[in-house]
Amino acid sequence: MFRAIADVLRTIGSTLASVVALPFKALARLFGGASRSGRGGRR
């Protein structure tokens, strides 16, 4: 019983973590690409 509850909480936690991390990854990619292109273009 407790193991099932722990599994559900773990699943919810991992899903929440990925959902929270997505916008930060998008922002990092956006700013990373902007700083890379602004610093002299491609090599």
GROMACS .gro file of C-alpha atoms in nm:
model
   43
    1MET     CA    1   0.000   0.000   0.000
    2PHE     CA    2   0.266   0.251   0.104
    3ARG     CA    3   0.486   0.143  -0.186
    4ALA     CA    4   0.206   0.224  -0.432
    5ILE     CA    5   0.160   0.570  -0.279
    6ALA     CA    6   0.536   0.627  -0.293
    7ASP     CA    7   0.543   0.524  -0.660
    8VAL     CA    8   0.260   0.765  -0.742
    9LEU     CA    9   0.432   1.050  -0.558
   10ARG     CA   10   0.761   0.973  -0.731
   11THR     CA   11   0.590   0.976  -1.071
   12ILE     CA   12   0.417   1.306  -0.996
   13GLY     CA   13   0.744   1.454  -0.873
   14SER     CA   14   0.940   1.355  -1.182
   15THR     CA   15   0.665   1.485  -1.410
   16LEU     CA   16   0.652   1.813  -1.220
   17ALA     CA   17   1.030   1.847  -1.235
   18SER     CA   18   1.037   1.797  -1.612
   19VAL     CA   19   0.749   2.043  -1.664
   20VAL     CA   20   0.923   2.304  -1.448
   21ALA     CA   21   1.257   2.249  -1.623
   22LEU     CA   22   1.116   2.284  -1.976
   23PRO     CA   23   1.079   2.666  -1.982
   24PHE     CA   24   1.426   2.710  -1.833
   25LYS     CA   25   1.575   2.485  -2.102
   26ALA     CA   26   1.392   2.683  -2.369
   27LEU     CA   27   1.517   3.012  -2.225
   28ALA     CA   28   1.873   2.882  -2.204
   29ARG     CA   29   1.859   2.768  -2.566
   30LEU     CA   30   1.712   3.103  -2.670
   31PHE     CA   31   1.971   3.313  -2.488
   32GLY     CA   32   2.253   3.075  -2.576
   33GLY     CA   33   2.169   3.100  -2.944
   34ALA     CA   34   2.131   3.478  -2.924
   35SER     CA   35   2.467   3.528  -2.752
   36ARG     CA   36   2.636   3.286  -2.991
   37SER     CA   37   2.502   3.457  -3.304
   38GLY     CA   38   2.567   3.804  -3.163
   39ARG     CA   39   2.931   3.728  -3.094
   40GLY     CA   40   3.048   3.707  -3.453
   41GLY     CA   41   2.825   3.456  -3.621
   42ARG     CA   42   2.906   3.095  -3.703
   43ARG     CA   43   3.249   2.942  -3.731
   0.00000   0.00000   0.00000
